[in-house]
Every structure is written in C-alpha cells, then in structure tokens.
Coordinates of C-alpha atoms in Angstrom, one line a residue:
X1 CA 0.0 0.0 0.0
X2 CA 2.7 2.5 1.0
X3 CA 4.9 1.5 -1.9
X4 CA 2.0 2.1 -4.2
X5 CA 1.3 5.5 -2.7
X6 CA 5.0 6.4 -3.0
X7 CA 5.2 5.2 -6.5
X8 CA 2.1 7.1 -7.4
X9 CA 3.5 10.3 -5.9
X10 CA 6.7 9.8 -7.9
X11 CA 4.9 9.1 -11.1
X12 CA 2.7 12.2 -10.6
X13 CA 5.7 14.4 -9.9
X14 CA 7.5 13.0 -13.0
X15 CA 4.4 13.5 -15.1
X16 CA 4.2 17.1 -13.9
X17 CA 7.7 17.8 -14.9
X18 CA 7.2 16.1 -18.3
X19 CA 4.0 18.1 -18.9
X20 CA 5.7 21.4 -18.1
X21 CA 8.7 20.6 -20.3
X22 CA 6.5 19.3 -23.2
X23 CA 4.2 22.3 -22.9
X24 CA 7.2 24.7 -22.9
X25 CA 8.6 22.9 -26.0
X26 CA 5.2 23.1 -27.6
X27 CA 4.9 26.8 -27.1
X28 CA 8.2 27.3 -28.9
X29 CA 7.4 24.9 -31.6
X30 CA 4.0 26.5 -32.1
X31 CA 5.7 29.9 -32.7
X32 CA 8.2 28.2 -35.0
X33 CA 5.4 26.5 -37.0
X34 CA 3.6 29.8 -37.4
X35 CA 6.7 31.5 -38.7
X36 CA 7.3 28.6 -41.1
X37 CA 3.8 29.1 -42.5
X38 CA 4.3 32.8 -42.9
X39 CA 7.8 32.4 -44.4
X40 CA 6.6 29.9 -47.0
X41 CA 3.9 32.3 -48.2
X42 CA 6.4 35.2 -48.3
X43 CA 9.0 33.1 -50.1
X44 CA 6.5 32.0 -52.7
X45 CA 5.4 35.6 -53.4
X46 CA 9.0 36.8 -53.7
X47 CA 10.0 33.8 -55.9
X48 CA 7.0 34.3 -58.3
X49 CA 7.8 38.0 -58.8
X50 CA 11.5 37.3 -59.2
X51 CA 10.9 34.5 -61.7
X52 CA 9.4 37.1 -64.1
X53 CA 12.6 39.2 -64.0
X54 CA 15.5 36.8 -64.2
X55 CA 16.9 34.4 -66.7
X56 CA 17.7 30.7 -66.2
X57 CA 20.9 30.1 -64.1
X58 CA 20.2 33.1 -61.9
X59 CA 21.2 32.7 -58.2
X60 CA 23.5 30.5 -56.1
X61 CA 23.9 26.8 -56.5
X62 CA 22.2 25.0 -53.6
X63 CA 24.5 22.9 -51.4
X64 CA 21.7 21.2 -49.5
X65 CA 18.8 19.0 -50.7
X66 CA 16.3 21.4 -49.1
X67 CA 14.4 22.0 -45.8
X68 CA 11.3 19.9 -46.6
X69 CA 10.9 16.2 -45.9
X70 CA 9.3 14.3 -48.8
X71 CA 6.5 11.9 -47.9
X72 CA 6.7 8.6 -49.8
X73 CA 3.9 8.2 -52.4
X74 CA 2.9 11.8 -52.0
X75 CA 3.8 15.2 -53.5
X76 CA 3.7 16.8 -50.0
X77 CA 7.0 18.1 -48.6
X78 CA 6.3 19.5 -45.1
X79 CA 8.7 21.4 -43.0
X80 CA 8.5 20.2 -39.4
X81 CA 9.3 22.5 -36.4
X82 CA 12.4 21.2 -34.5
X83 CA 13.2 23.7 -31.7
X84 CA 13.1 22.8 -28.0
X85 CA 13.2 24.9 -24.9
X86 CA 16.5 23.2 -23.9
X87 CA 18.2 24.2 -27.1
X88 CA 21.2 26.6 -26.9
X89 CA 20.2 30.3 -26.8
X90 CA 22.4 32.4 -29.1
X91 CA 23.5 36.0 -28.2
X92 CA 21.3 38.8 -29.4
X93 CA 22.0 40.5 -32.7
X94 CA 22.5 44.2 -33.1
X95 CA 19.6 46.4 -34.1
X96 CA 19.3 48.0 -36.5
X97 CA 21.5 45.7 -38.7
X98 CA 24.6 47.2 -40.3
X99 CA 24.4 48.8 -43.7
X100 CA 25.7 46.7 -46.6
X101 CA 28.7 47.9 -48.5
X102 CA 27.4 46.2 -51.6
X103 CA 24.1 47.4 -53.1
X104 CA 21.2 45.1 -53.3
X105 CA 20.9 43.0 -56.5
X106 CA 18.7 45.2 -58.7
X107 CA 16.2 42.6 -59.9
X108 CA 15.8 41.2 -56.4
X109 CA 15.2 44.8 -55.1
X110 CA 12.6 45.4 -57.9
X111 CA 10.8 42.1 -57.2
X112 CA 10.6 42.7 -53.4
X113 CA 9.7 46.4 -53.5
X114 CA 5.9 46.0 -53.2
X115 CA 6.4 43.3 -50.4
X116 CA 7.4 45.7 -47.7
X117 CA 3.9 47.2 -47.4
X118 CA 2.5 43.7 -47.2
X119 CA 4.9 42.6 -44.6
X120 CA 4.2 45.6 -42.4
X121 CA 0.5 44.7 -42.5
X122 CA 1.3 41.2 -41.5
X123 CA 3.5 42.4 -38.7
X124 CA 0.6 44.5 -37.2
X125 CA -1.5 41.3 -37.0
X126 CA 1.0 38.6 -36.1
X127 CA 3.8 40.7 -34.4
X128 CA 6.3 38.8 -36.4
X129 CA 9.4 40.5 -37.8
X130 CA 9.9 39.5 -41.5
X131 CA 12.7 40.4 -43.8
X132 CA 13.5 39.2 -47.3
X133 CA 17.2 39.2 -48.3
X134 CA 18.7 38.7 -51.8
X135 CA 21.4 36.1 -52.6
X136 CA 24.0 38.4 -51.0
X137 CA 22.2 38.7 -47.7
X138 CA 21.1 42.3 -48.3
X139 CA 17.6 43.2 -47.0
X140 CA 15.3 44.0 -50.0
X141 CA 11.9 43.9 -48.1
X142 CA 11.1 44.3 -44.4
X143 CA 8.2 44.5 -42.0
X144 CA 10.0 47.2 -40.1
X145 CA 10.8 50.7 -41.2
X146 CA 12.3 51.7 -44.6
X147 CA 15.7 52.1 -42.9
X148 CA 16.0 48.3 -42.8
X149 CA 16.3 48.2 -46.6
X150 CA 19.9 47.9 -47.8
X151 CA 21.1 46.5 -44.5
X152 CA 23.0 43.2 -44.5
X153 CA 22.3 40.0 -42.5
X154 CA 25.1 38.0 -44.1
X155 CA 27.0 38.0 -40.8
X156 CA 24.5 35.8 -39.2
X157 CA 25.3 32.1 -39.2
X158 CA 21.6 31.0 -39.9
X159 CA 21.4 33.3 -42.9
X160 CA 24.6 31.9 -44.4
X161 CA 23.3 28.4 -44.0
X162 CA 19.9 29.4 -45.6
X163 CA 21.7 30.8 -48.6
X164 CA 23.3 27.4 -49.0
X165 CA 19.8 25.9 -49.2
X166 CA 19.3 24.7 -45.6
X167 CA 16.4 25.5 -43.3
X168 CA 17.4 27.0 -40.0
X169 CA 15.6 27.8 -36.8
X170 CA 17.4 29.1 -33.7
X171 CA 16.7 30.7 -30.3
X172 CA 18.3 34.1 -29.7
X173 CA 18.3 36.4 -26.7
X174 CA 16.2 39.5 -27.1
X175 CA 18.1 42.7 -27.5
X176 CA 16.1 44.5 -24.9
X177 CA 13.9 43.1 -22.1
X178 CA 11.7 45.3 -20.0
X179 CA 11.0 42.8 -17.3
X180 CA 7.7 41.2 -16.1
X181 CA 4.7 42.4 -17.9
X182 CA 1.1 42.0 -16.7
X183 CA -0.4 38.6 -17.6
X184 CA -3.3 40.2 -19.4
X185 CA -1.0 42.4 -21.5
X186 CA -0.2 41.8 -25.2
X187 CA 3.5 41.4 -24.4
X188 CA 4.8 37.9 -24.5
X189 CA 7.3 38.7 -21.7
X190 CA 10.0 36.3 -22.8
X191 CA 13.7 36.8 -22.9
X192 CA 14.3 34.7 -26.1
X193 CA 13.0 35.0 -29.6
X194 CA 12.5 32.3 -32.2
X195 CA 14.3 33.0 -35.5
X196 CA 13.4 31.0 -38.6
X197 CA 15.3 31.4 -41.9
X198 CA 13.8 29.8 -45.1
X199 CA 15.7 29.7 -48.3
X200 CA 14.0 31.0 -51.5
X201 CA 14.6 28.1 -53.8
X202 CA 14.1 27.6 -57.5
X203 CA 15.1 24.1 -58.4
X204 CA 18.7 23.7 -57.5
X205 CA 19.3 27.5 -57.3
X206 CA 19.0 29.8 -54.3
X207 CA 17.5 33.2 -55.0
X208 CA 17.5 34.6 -51.5
X209 CA 16.0 33.9 -48.1
X210 CA 13.2 35.0 -45.8
X211 CA 14.1 35.8 -42.2
X212 CA 11.3 35.7 -39.6
X213 CA 11.4 36.3 -35.8
X214 CA 8.9 36.3 -33.0
X215 CA 8.9 36.0 -29.2
X216 CA 7.2 32.8 -28.1
X217 CA 4.5 32.8 -25.5
X218 CA 5.7 32.1 -21.9
X219 CA 4.3 29.3 -19.9
X220 CA 2.8 31.8 -17.3
X221 CA 0.9 33.7 -20.0
X222 CA -0.3 30.5 -21.7
X223 CA -1.6 29.3 -18.4
X224 CA -3.3 32.6 -17.7
X225 CA -4.9 32.6 -21.2
X226 CA -6.4 29.1 -20.5
X227 CA -6.9 29.8 -16.8
X228 CA -10.6 28.9 -16.7
X229 CA -10.2 25.5 -18.3
X230 CA -7.2 24.7 -16.2
X231 CA -9.0 25.8 -13.1
X232 CA -11.9 23.4 -13.9
X233 CA -9.4 20.5 -14.5
X234 CA -7.6 21.4 -11.3
X235 CA -10.8 21.2 -9.3
X236 CA -11.6 17.9 -10.8
X237 CA -8.1 16.6 -10.0
X238 CA -8.3 18.0 -6.5
X239 CA -11.6 16.2 -5.9
X240 CA -10.1 12.9 -7.2
X241 CA -7.0 13.3 -5.0
X242 CA -9.2 14.2 -2.0
X243 CA -11.3 11.1 -2.6
X244 CA -8.2 8.9 -3.0
X245 CA -6.7 10.4 0.2
X246 CA -9.9 9.7 2.1
X247 CA -10.0 6.2 0.8
X248 CA -6.4 5.7 1.6
X249 CA -6.9 7.1 5.1
X250 CA -9.9 4.8 5.6
X251 CA -7.8 1.8 4.4
X252 CA -4.9 2.6 6.7
X253 CA -6.4 4.4 9.8
X254 CA -9.1 1.7 10.4
X255 CA -6.7 -1.2 10.7
X256 CA -4.2 0.9 12.6
X257 CA -6.9 1.7 15.2
X258 CA -7.8 -2.0 15.3
X259 CA -4.1 -2.7 15.9
X260 CA -4.1 -0.2 18.8
X261 CA -7.1 -2.0 20.3
X262 CA -5.4 -5.3 19.8
X263 CA -2.3 -4.2 21.7
X264 CA -4.5 -2.8 24.5
X265 CA -6.4 -6.2 24.7
X266 CA -3.0 -8.0 24.8
X267 CA -1.8 -5.7 27.6
X268 CA -5.0 -6.4 29.7
X269 CA -5.1 -10.1 28.8
X270 CA -8.5 -9.9 27.0
X271 CA -9.2 -12.8 24.6
X272 CA -9.7 -10.5 21.6
X273 CA -6.0 -9.6 21.7
X274 CA -5.0 -13.2 20.8
X275 CA -6.8 -13.2 17.4
X276 CA -5.6 -11.2 14.3
X277 CA -7.8 -8.3 13.2
X278 CA -10.3 -9.1 10.5
X279 CA -10.1 -7.7 7.0
X280 CA -7.2 -5.3 7.4
X281 CA -6.9 -4.8 3.6
X282 CA -3.3 -3.7 3.9
X283 CA -1.0 -6.8 3.7
X284 CA 1.7 -5.3 5.9
X285 CA -0.8 -4.5 8.7
X286 CA -2.3 -8.0 8.4
X287 CA 1.1 -9.5 8.9
X288 CA 1.8 -7.2 11.8
X289 CA -1.5 -8.1 13.5
X290 CA -0.8 -11.9 12.9
X291 CA 2.7 -11.4 14.4
X292 CA 1.2 -9.6 17.5
X293 CA -1.4 -12.3 17.9
X294 CA 1.2 -15.0 17.6
X295 CA 3.6 -13.2 20.0
X296 CA 0.8 -12.8 22.5
X297 CA -0.2 -16.4 22.3
X298 CA 3.4 -17.5 22.6
X299 CA 3.9 -15.3 25.7
X300 CA 0.7 -16.5 27.2
X301 CA 1.6 -20.1 26.7
X302 CA 5.2 -19.5 27.9
X303 CA 3.8 -17.8 31.0
X304 CA 1.5 -20.7 31.7
X305 CA 4.4 -23.1 31.1
X306 CA 6.6 -21.2 33.5
X307 CA 3.8 -21.1 36.2
X308 CA 3.2 -24.8 35.8
X309 CA 6.9 -25.6 35.6
X310 CA 7.6 -23.5 38.8
X311 CA 4.7 -25.3 40.6
X312 CA 6.1 -28.7 39.5
X313 CA 9.6 -27.8 40.5
X314 CA 8.4 -26.6 43.9
X315 CA 6.5 -29.8 44.4
X316 CA 9.5 -32.0 43.3
X317 CA 11.8 -30.1 45.6
X318 CA 9.3 -29.9 48.5
X319 CA 8.9 -33.6 49.0
X320 CA 12.5 -34.6 49.4
X321 CA 13.3 -31.4 51.4
X322 CA 10.4 -32.2 53.8
X323 CA 11.6 -35.7 54.2
X324 CA 15.2 -34.5 54.9
X325 CA 13.9 -31.9 57.3
X326 CA 11.7 -34.4 59.2
X327 CA 14.6 -36.9 59.4
X328 CA 17.0 -34.3 60.7
X329 CA 14.5 -33.2 63.4
X330 CA 13.9 -36.8 64.5
X331 CA 17.7 -37.4 64.7
X332 CA 18.2 -34.1 66.6
X333 CA 15.4 -34.9 69.1
X334 CA 15.6 -38.7 69.5
X335 CA 19.0 -39.8 68.2
X336 CA 20.2 -40.9 71.6
X337 CA 17.3 -43.2 72.1
X338 CA 17.5 -44.7 68.6
X339 CA 19.3 -47.9 67.8
X340 CA 22.1 -47.9 65.3
X341 CA 19.9 -49.5 62.6
X342 CA 17.3 -46.8 63.1
X343 CA 19.8 -44.0 62.8
X344 CA 21.3 -45.7 59.7
X345 CA 17.8 -45.9 58.1
X346 CA 17.2 -42.2 58.7
X347 CA 20.6 -41.2 57.4
X348 CA 20.1 -43.5 54.3
X349 CA 16.8 -41.7 53.6
X350 CA 18.5 -38.3 53.9
X351 CA 21.2 -39.4 51.5
X352 CA 18.7 -40.8 49.0
X353 CA 16.6 -37.6 49.1
X354 CA 19.8 -35.5 48.7
X355 CA 20.9 -37.6 45.8
X356 CA 17.4 -37.2 44.2
X357 CA 17.7 -33.4 44.6
X358 CA 21.1 -33.5 43.0
X359 CA 19.8 -35.6 40.0
X360 CA 16.8 -33.2 39.7
X361 CA 19.1 -30.1 39.6
X362 CA 21.3 -31.8 37.0
X363 CA 18.3 -32.6 34.8
X364 CA 16.9 -29.1 35.2
X365 CA 20.3 -27.8 34.0
X366 CA 20.1 -30.2 31.0
X367 CA 16.6 -28.9 30.3
X368 CA 17.8 -25.3 30.4
X369 CA 20.6 -26.2 28.0
X370 CA 18.2 -28.0 25.7
X371 CA 15.8 -25.0 25.6
X372 CA 18.6 -22.7 24.7
X373 CA 20.3 -25.0 22.2
X374 CA 21.3 -23.4 18.9
X375 CA 20.9 -25.7 15.9
X376 CA 23.9 -26.3 13.7
X377 CA 23.2 -27.7 10.2
X378 CA 24.3 -31.3 10.1
X379 CA 23.4 -34.5 8.2
X380 CA 24.0 -37.8 10.0
X381 CA 23.8 -41.3 8.4
X382 CA 21.5 -43.3 10.7
X383 CA 22.9 -46.9 10.2
X384 CA 26.3 -46.4 11.9
X385 CA 24.7 -44.6 14.9
X386 CA 22.2 -47.5 15.4
X387 CA 24.9 -50.2 15.1
X388 CA 27.0 -48.3 17.7
X389 CA 24.1 -48.0 20.1
X390 CA 23.2 -51.7 19.8
X391 CA 26.8 -52.6 20.6
X392 CA 26.9 -50.3 23.6
X393 CA 23.6 -51.7 24.9
X394 CA 24.8 -55.3 24.6
X395 CA 28.1 -54.3 26.4
X396 CA 26.0 -53.0 29.3
X397 CA 23.8 -56.2 29.4
X398 CA 20.8 -54.8 27.5
X399 CA 19.0 -56.8 24.8
X400 CA 19.3 -54.3 21.9
X401 CA 19.0 -55.3 18.2
X402 CA 18.9 -53.4 14.9
X403 CA 16.1 -54.2 12.4
X404 CA 16.5 -54.1 8.6
X405 CA 17.7 -50.7 7.5
X406 CA 16.9 -49.1 4.1
X407 CA 20.1 -47.9 2.4
X408 CA 21.2 -44.3 2.8
X409 CA 18.8 -43.1 5.6
X410 CA 19.9 -39.7 6.8
X411 CA 18.6 -37.4 9.5
X412 CA 19.3 -33.6 9.8
X413 CA 20.6 -34.0 13.3
X414 CA 24.1 -33.9 14.7
X415 CA 25.4 -37.4 15.4
X416 CA 25.9 -36.7 19.2
X417 CA 22.4 -35.3 19.6
X418 CA 20.8 -38.3 17.8
X419 CA 22.9 -40.8 19.9
X420 CA 22.0 -39.1 23.2
X421 CA 18.3 -39.1 22.3
X422 CA 18.2 -42.8 21.2
X423 CA 20.2 -43.9 24.3
X424 CA 17.8 -42.1 26.5
X425 CA 14.9 -44.0 24.9
X426 CA 16.8 -47.3 25.2
X427 CA 17.5 -46.8 28.9
X428 CA 13.9 -45.7 29.5
X429 CA 12.7 -49.0 27.9
X430 CA 15.1 -51.0 30.1
X431 CA 14.0 -49.1 33.2
X432 CA 10.2 -49.2 32.6
X433 CA 9.8 -52.3 30.4
X434 CA 10.4 -54.9 33.1
X435 CA 12.6 -57.9 33.4
X436 CA 14.1 -59.3 30.2
X437 CA 12.8 -56.5 28.0
X438 CA 14.2 -56.4 24.4
X439 CA 14.7 -53.2 22.4
X440 CA 14.6 -53.0 18.6
X441 CA 16.0 -50.1 16.6
X442 CA 14.4 -49.4 13.2
X443 CA 14.8 -46.7 10.5
X444 CA 12.6 -45.5 7.7
X445 CA 13.0 -43.1 4.8
X446 CA 16.1 -42.2 2.6
X447 CA 18.6 -39.6 1.8
X448 CA 16.0 -36.8 1.8
X449 CA 15.0 -37.5 5.4
X450 CA 13.4 -40.1 7.5
X451 CA 12.7 -41.3 11.1
X452 CA 14.1 -43.6 13.7
X453 CA 11.9 -45.9 15.8
X454 CA 12.8 -47.4 19.2
X455 CA 10.5 -50.3 20.1
X456 CA 10.4 -52.6 23.1
X457 CA 8.4 -55.6 24.1
X458 CA 8.0 -54.6 27.8
X459 CA 4.9 -53.7 29.8
X460 CA 4.1 -50.8 27.6
X461 CA 2.3 -47.5 28.6
X462 CA -1.2 -47.5 29.9
X463 CA -3.9 -45.4 28.1
X464 CA -4.1 -43.2 31.2
X465 CA -0.4 -42.4 31.1
X466 CA 0.0 -42.0 27.3
X467 CA -1.4 -38.5 27.4
X468 CA 1.0 -37.5 30.2
X469 CA 4.2 -39.2 29.1
X470 CA 5.7 -36.0 27.7
X471 CA 4.7 -33.8 30.7
X472 CA 7.5 -32.5 32.8
X473 CA 8.1 -34.3 36.1
X474 CA 5.7 -37.1 35.2
X475 CA 7.3 -40.5 36.0
X476 CA 6.2 -43.9 37.2
X477 CA 9.7 -44.7 38.5
X478 CA 10.1 -42.1 41.2
X479 CA 11.1 -44.6 43.8
X480 CA 14.0 -45.7 41.5
X481 CA 15.3 -42.2 41.1
X482 CA 13.2 -41.1 38.0
X483 CA 12.8 -37.3 37.6
X484 CA 10.3 -37.3 34.8
X485 CA 12.4 -34.9 32.7
X486 CA 14.1 -37.2 30.2
X487 CA 11.4 -37.0 27.5
X488 CA 11.0 -33.3 28.1
X489 CA 14.7 -32.7 27.5
X490 CA 14.5 -34.8 24.4
X491 CA 11.6 -32.9 22.9
X492 CA 13.4 -29.5 23.7
X493 CA 16.6 -30.7 22.0
X494 CA 14.7 -31.9 18.9
X495 CA 12.6 -28.8 18.6
X496 CA 15.8 -26.7 18.1
X497 CA 16.5 -28.8 14.9
X498 CA 12.9 -28.7 13.6
X499 CA 12.2 -32.3 14.7
X500 CA 10.1 -34.0 17.4
X501 CA 9.5 -37.1 19.4
X502 CA 6.3 -39.1 18.9
X503 CA 4.7 -41.9 20.9
X504 CA 3.5 -44.4 18.3
X505 CA 0.2 -46.3 18.8
X506 CA 0.5 -49.5 20.8
X507 CA 0.8 -52.6 18.6
X508 CA 0.7 -55.6 21.0
X509 CA 3.2 -55.5 23.8
X510 CA 5.6 -52.8 24.6
X511 CA 5.9 -49.1 23.6
X512 CA 7.4 -47.4 20.5
X513 CA 8.9 -43.9 20.2
X514 CA 9.9 -42.2 16.9
X515 CA 12.3 -39.4 16.2
X516 CA 10.7 -37.6 13.3
X517 CA 12.0 -34.7 11.2
X518 CA 9.6 -31.7 10.8
X519 CA 6.0 -32.7 9.7
X520 CA 6.9 -34.9 6.8
X521 CA 5.7 -38.1 8.6
X522 CA 2.2 -38.8 9.6
X523 CA 1.8 -42.3 10.9
X524 CA -1.4 -41.7 12.8
X525 CA 0.6 -41.8 16.0
X526 CA -0.4 -40.1 19.2
X527 CA 2.1 -37.3 19.1
X528 CA 3.7 -36.0 22.3
X529 CA 2.6 -32.6 23.3
X530 CA 5.2 -29.9 22.4
X531 CA 7.1 -28.3 25.2
X532 CA 5.8 -24.8 25.6

C-alpha cells in the first residue's frame, strides 16, 4: 500500500515535470510553426515575382537538398518544427542591422519592392518580424521601417546556411527586455526570440532567403490565457485526489486503530488480543496483526508453562526437602534413644533424598541447555549410529538389536544429539519395560529425510499415562530415582532442529517412540505434546 502511494507520488511528480517541459517545448514549436507558415507564403510571393525578371541560371547553386521532408507516395514536402526549450540560446543581434557595402541586387530589389507594405500589415496582426534578403544577404523587403532596406544580414550564421539551401531555426536572446509584464497584456514577456530562416529556392538554385522572428508565448501567459479550463481541470483533479486520500486514510487508519485496540487487549489479557484483526486490507498491517497475535499467544503459553513448571519444580523439591527436614528433626530430638539400625535408616533416607535433589538439579540444567540449544546444520547417516548404540547396549547387558535398514537413511541432526536421544529411549525402555525387555532399533526413509523408531516388548504404557508421558516431572519410577524430565529434555533438543519425538500407537506388547523430522511423517501416531 505505502509502496503504491510512494510510486504514485513519484509518477505524478514525474508526469508534472514532463508536462511542463513538453508544454514549454510546444509553445516554442507553435511559434516556429507559425513562422514557417508565414515564411513559406512570403518566399513563394517573392519567388513568383522574381521569376518574371531573371533568366535561367540566376542565383547561387544549392549545397543542401532542401528544408522539406518528402513523404513517400505523395507530393507533400512538409517542414516540421524542430526547436526545443532546452536548445542553446544564441546571443542577441545588433539592431538595426549594419548597412551593406554592396548594393542590393537590382532585380531582387525590384521584385521585393511591393512586399514591404504587405509585410508591415502582416506584422501589425502577427507581431512577427519579417525580412527578405537577396542572394548576397542584403535586405530587400522588411516589415520594419524603410531604414532596414539595404542593411545586411550576411554576418548571421543562420542566414549563411539558408543561402546554401538549408532551413534554420534558432533561439536568440532578445536585444532588450523590459521585465515582467502584466499577464493580461499583449507582451509575451519572454527573454528569447524564435528565428526562422527559409531559403527561397528555384530548383537547384537559391534566389535569397526569408528571415522571420517572433517572441514565443511564456508558460505563465499561456496558463493565464487558459486559466478557466485549467481551473476546472484542477478542481476535478483536487476532488479525485481528495477522494483517494480519504479512501487511503480509511484503508490505513481503520486497521491501525484496530491494531491499537489489539495491543491494549493484549496488555489487559483480553481474549480479543490473541486473534488477528479481521479484513485489514493492507497486507503489511495484516502481517503485523498476525505477528502480534502469535507473539501474545506464545507469551501467554510461555507464562502458563513457567507457572506450571515452577509449581512442579516446587513440588518436586518440596517432597525430598520435607523428608530431609523431618529426618533431621527426628535425629536431633531422638538420636540418643535410637538404635544404630534406626539412625542408619534415617541417614540413608536423607542421603537418598539429597541424591534425588542432585539428580533433579542436573536434569533441570540439562533442560535449560536444551531449551537454549542453537541448531547447527548437520546430516547424519543413521545406520552407523544405530549399530554403535546396539553394541553399547549389549556391552551393558541390555538386549538391543537393529532391524533391517533401508540404504542411505539420513537425519538432519548432529550425530551426538541423535545418539544421546536414542540412548535415553533405550535406557527408558530398560527401566520401565520390566525384566528381560528387548529393544529394537528401526529406521525408515532415505537420503531426503526419515525417522528412527525405538520399540520394546515390555509392559508398555497404559492409556491413562499415554497423554502425560511428555509432561515435565511425570514419572512412574520415582522410587527408582526417576525425575520425569528425560522425554521433556529430548523434545526440547529436537525442537531446536525442527524435529520432534512421537509416541506411536500401541501394537501388541511394549511401547514405541519415533524421532521424526519436521512434519513430513504422519503415521497416525499419538504425538507428544510440544514443550511450551
């Protein structure tokens, strides 16, 4: 949304600059086009009168093919305006022009004599300065005073090129500029003039040239002249922009206010704060709202987990501490009346509870390390790890075997992490499965990922305990030193690598756990609840 608004503003500004530049160019080209039209008519009048007075071969040989551009398949040869506002502006020329040392060519002077009155009439209507020069550059007709006749323009570069047969149009500074004029005045109030020089051409011969000049309209005066239409267009555009602004404000302000309400609901714990706002329209605001809702949910779940975890830790510490405190009080009060066997029993209880507290602290430290574990990209072939674990189990008196392995099964876990997790599952099976339990290690998948399953044929897990097996501090072997944190630690470690531990459905005797990567496997198993 904001990118579109910024891009729209940039495009509008760019279009404004382009329109101003094009309009400025158009004003100059419009003046040039008007001068071309007048010059062609004057050149044709002069040429028709001179043709009656000269013999073949009169004039200068043309060195240029001509100013017009022929159109294929047509007799039309238009002269297109070519000036731009960015063209070089030449210095002003002196006025009046200098007198020519050479007299005007007699036949040219005679042919042009009646044109001066016509050009003066044209000047009164069009404000264009028009001069006709002979093939030597001497003025033979002029829209100005009679003093212009006999002056020379041969020193001007554009006149020299026209006498070679080329069309020339240039911008020149005005000789005098009076400053800003009222917008409603007839003055065009411009510092430059457009000069157009057209050769008078008869076949391949040049008989002279027509020099025309006029000040182009300024942008300010052109806008003033068309002020009512431009005002109407401006009001329409203002209305459109206002509507677009109101629509944009509605699209942005409404979801922003909804976001403010959502943050307030999150701060007060209201349920509305945990759901993203509906129909935000702007994608970025939708993503922000979803992120806020997700963060709030994660913080709420984390807070609940911390409360539950703190309560469980307090309970786990309270029981052995109470037993130790009671045993110490009994020994302090009645130690002298106790037999040696009784004192030894109390001391053994204190030692067992202290050892349990030590194991609990160690497991809590392991859980903290697992929660803060940073995953390192790694790919581990499964077969060597399973064979090594089976050998280790047999060395410690456990019945561990490896099932058939598909070739090339790989897990995206470090070898040491995978080995620790599987060994934890093996020892859990030996601890909880009963006498003579056998453990079987299996693997499924291939080089693109898979899973490892640890099965045993022991007593299995009751339906009542299956839903709690991944809960922290839940254990059925507390009297044998179990802390109930083994599977919790395993889940936390796997979560850092985008994997998880699943309790598979019971199939006959025993229990089966699977180390699964991501969500690519779906065996219908009862998945362990994630550690929050």
